[in-house]
Short mmCIF file of C-alpha atoms in Angstrom, two decimals:
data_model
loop_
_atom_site.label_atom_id
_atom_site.label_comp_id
_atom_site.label_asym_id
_atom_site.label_seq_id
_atom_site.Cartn_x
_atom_site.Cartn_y
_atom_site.Cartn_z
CA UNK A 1024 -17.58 -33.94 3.29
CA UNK A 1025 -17.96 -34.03 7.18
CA UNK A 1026 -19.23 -36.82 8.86
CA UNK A 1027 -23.20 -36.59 10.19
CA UNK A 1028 -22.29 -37.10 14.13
CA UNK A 1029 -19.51 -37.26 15.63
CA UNK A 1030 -17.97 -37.34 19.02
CA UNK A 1031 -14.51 -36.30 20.40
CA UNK A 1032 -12.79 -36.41 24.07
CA UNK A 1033 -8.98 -36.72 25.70
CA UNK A 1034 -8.65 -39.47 27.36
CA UNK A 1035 -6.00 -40.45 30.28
CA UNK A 1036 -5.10 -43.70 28.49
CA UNK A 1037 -2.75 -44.64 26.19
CA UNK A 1038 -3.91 -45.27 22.17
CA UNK A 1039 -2.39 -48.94 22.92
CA UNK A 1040 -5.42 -48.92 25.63
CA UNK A 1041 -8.14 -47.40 23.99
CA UNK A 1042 -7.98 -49.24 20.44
CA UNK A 1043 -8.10 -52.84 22.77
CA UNK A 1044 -11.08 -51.63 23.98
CA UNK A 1045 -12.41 -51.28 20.19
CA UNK A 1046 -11.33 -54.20 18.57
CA UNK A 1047 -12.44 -56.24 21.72
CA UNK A 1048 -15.42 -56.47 19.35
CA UNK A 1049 -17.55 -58.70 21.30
CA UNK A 1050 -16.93 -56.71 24.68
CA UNK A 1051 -19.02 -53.59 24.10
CA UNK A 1052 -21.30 -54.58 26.52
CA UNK A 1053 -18.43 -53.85 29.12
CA UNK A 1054 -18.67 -49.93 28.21
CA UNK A 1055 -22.64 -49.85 28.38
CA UNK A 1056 -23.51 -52.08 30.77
CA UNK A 1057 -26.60 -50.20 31.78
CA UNK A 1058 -28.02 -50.48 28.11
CA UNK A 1059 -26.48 -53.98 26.86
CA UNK A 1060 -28.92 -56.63 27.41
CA UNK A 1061 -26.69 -58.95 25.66
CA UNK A 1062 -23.99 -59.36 22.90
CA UNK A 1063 -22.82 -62.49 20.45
CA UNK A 1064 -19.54 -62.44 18.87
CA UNK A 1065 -19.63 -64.58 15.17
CA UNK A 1066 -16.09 -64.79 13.94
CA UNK A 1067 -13.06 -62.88 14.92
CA UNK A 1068 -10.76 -59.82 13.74
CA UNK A 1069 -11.73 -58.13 10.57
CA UNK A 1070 -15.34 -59.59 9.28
CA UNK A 1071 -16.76 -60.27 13.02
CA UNK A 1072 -20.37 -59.96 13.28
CA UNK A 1073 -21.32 -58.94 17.26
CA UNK A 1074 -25.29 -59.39 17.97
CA UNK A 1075 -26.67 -56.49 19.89
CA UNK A 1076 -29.81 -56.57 22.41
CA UNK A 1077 -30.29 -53.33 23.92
CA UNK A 1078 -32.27 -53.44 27.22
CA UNK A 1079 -35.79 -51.97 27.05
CA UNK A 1080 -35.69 -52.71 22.90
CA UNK A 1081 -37.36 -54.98 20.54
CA UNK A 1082 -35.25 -56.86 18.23
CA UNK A 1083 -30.95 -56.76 17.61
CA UNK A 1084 -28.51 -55.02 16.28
CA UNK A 1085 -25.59 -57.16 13.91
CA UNK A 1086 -22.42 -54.40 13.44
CA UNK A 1087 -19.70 -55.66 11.18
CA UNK A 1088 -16.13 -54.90 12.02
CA UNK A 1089 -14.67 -53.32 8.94
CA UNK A 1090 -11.36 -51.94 9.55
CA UNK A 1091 -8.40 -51.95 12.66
CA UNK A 1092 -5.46 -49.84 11.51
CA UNK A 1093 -2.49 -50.06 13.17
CA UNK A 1094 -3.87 -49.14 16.75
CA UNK A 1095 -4.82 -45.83 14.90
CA UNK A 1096 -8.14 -46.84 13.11
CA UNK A 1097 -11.19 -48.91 14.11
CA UNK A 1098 -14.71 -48.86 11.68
CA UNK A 1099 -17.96 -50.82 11.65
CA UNK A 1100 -21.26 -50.82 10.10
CA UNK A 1101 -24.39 -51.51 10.79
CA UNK A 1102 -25.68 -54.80 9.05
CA UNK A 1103 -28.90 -55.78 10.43
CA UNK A 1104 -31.02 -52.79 12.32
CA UNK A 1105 -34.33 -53.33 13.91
CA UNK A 1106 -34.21 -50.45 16.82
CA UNK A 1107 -32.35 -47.37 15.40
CA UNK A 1108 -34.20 -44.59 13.43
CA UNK A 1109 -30.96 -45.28 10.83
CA UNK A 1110 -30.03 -46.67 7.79
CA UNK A 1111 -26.26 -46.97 5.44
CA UNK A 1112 -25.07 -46.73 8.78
CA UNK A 1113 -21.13 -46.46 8.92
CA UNK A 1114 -18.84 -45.54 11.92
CA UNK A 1115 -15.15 -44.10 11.97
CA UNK A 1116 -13.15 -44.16 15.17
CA UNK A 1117 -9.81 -42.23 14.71
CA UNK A 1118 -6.79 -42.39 17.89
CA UNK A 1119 -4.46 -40.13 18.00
CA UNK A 1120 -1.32 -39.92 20.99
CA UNK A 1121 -2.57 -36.24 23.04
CA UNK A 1122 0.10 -34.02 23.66
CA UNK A 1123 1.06 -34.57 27.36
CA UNK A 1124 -0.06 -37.89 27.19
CA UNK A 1125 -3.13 -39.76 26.81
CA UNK A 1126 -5.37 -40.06 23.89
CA UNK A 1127 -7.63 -38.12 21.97
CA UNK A 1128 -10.43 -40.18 20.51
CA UNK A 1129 -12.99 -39.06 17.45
CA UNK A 1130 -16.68 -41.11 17.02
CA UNK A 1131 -17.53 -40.30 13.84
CA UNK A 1132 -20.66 -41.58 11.65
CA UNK A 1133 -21.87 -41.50 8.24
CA UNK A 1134 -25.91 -42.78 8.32
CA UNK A 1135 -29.37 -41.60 6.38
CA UNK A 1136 -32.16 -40.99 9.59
CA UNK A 1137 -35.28 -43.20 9.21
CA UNK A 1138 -38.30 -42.94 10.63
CA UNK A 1139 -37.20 -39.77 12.57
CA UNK A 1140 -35.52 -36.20 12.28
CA UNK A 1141 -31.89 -36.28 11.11
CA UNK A 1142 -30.78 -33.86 14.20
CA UNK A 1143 -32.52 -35.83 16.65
CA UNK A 1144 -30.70 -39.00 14.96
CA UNK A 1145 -27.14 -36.66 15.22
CA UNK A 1146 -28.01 -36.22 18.99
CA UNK A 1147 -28.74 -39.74 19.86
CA UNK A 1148 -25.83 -40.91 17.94
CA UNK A 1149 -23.47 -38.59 19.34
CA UNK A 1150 -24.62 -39.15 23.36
CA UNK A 1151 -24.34 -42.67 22.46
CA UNK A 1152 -20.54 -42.08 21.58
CA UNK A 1153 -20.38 -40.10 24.65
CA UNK A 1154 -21.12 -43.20 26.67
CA UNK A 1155 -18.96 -45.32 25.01
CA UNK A 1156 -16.07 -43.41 25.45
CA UNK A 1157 -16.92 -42.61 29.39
CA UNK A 1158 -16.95 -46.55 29.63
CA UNK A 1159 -13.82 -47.30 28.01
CA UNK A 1160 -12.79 -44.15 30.26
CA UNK A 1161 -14.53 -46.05 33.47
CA UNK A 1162 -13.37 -49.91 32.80
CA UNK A 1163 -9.76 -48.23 32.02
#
């Protein structure tokens, strides 16, 4: 089974780089700083809750980290969700070293759309992964 969006782009950084970026958990507001209102780290490592206010949106997001694999592996889920047309959200990200260098990173997400049409849900999702990965990309 595939996954129901996903993202993928070669980076000029090293895995070591990019998977900081992920597990810096309560720091995602450093990659989208034109859409982060605010964020609120509970907890650290494995279990962490981060608290999501979008700019422009009524209520939060809570995402859960689930997983950090050996600088290979980072998932979350989506725990609390007042402001996405989703629901049983669940999100993948896989590094792997690029040949020549670099890193090749895959955004991948399991959800059920709510409220709206699953494609339109797939193209959000994925141009949301887009901008993540151009801001890990841009803070370096």
């Amino acid at each position: 089974m595939g996954y129901a969006a996903q993202t993928a782009k070669t980076l000029a950084l090293s895995r070591q780089k990019v998977f900081a970026h992920l597990v810096d958990f309560g720091g995602v507001g450093k990659l989208l700083p034109d859409d982060v209102e605010s964020v609120q780290l509970r907890g650290e490592g494995i279990g962490s809750v981060r608290s999501i206010r979008l700019k422009g949106a009524d209520g939060a997001l809570e995402e859960r980290l689930e997983a950090a694999v050996d600088e290979h592996v980072m998932s979350y889920s989506l725990i609390v969700n007042t402001v996405l047309p989703v629901e049983n959200y669940h999100a993948v990200v896989v590094l792997t070293d690029a040949p020549g260098g670099g890193c090749h990173i895959q955004w991948s997400s399991n959800w059920v759309a709510k409220g709206a049409p699953e494609a339109e849900v797939r193209a959000m999702l994925e141009g949301l992964y887009g901008k993540l990965i151009d801001g890990i990309e841009r803070v370096g």
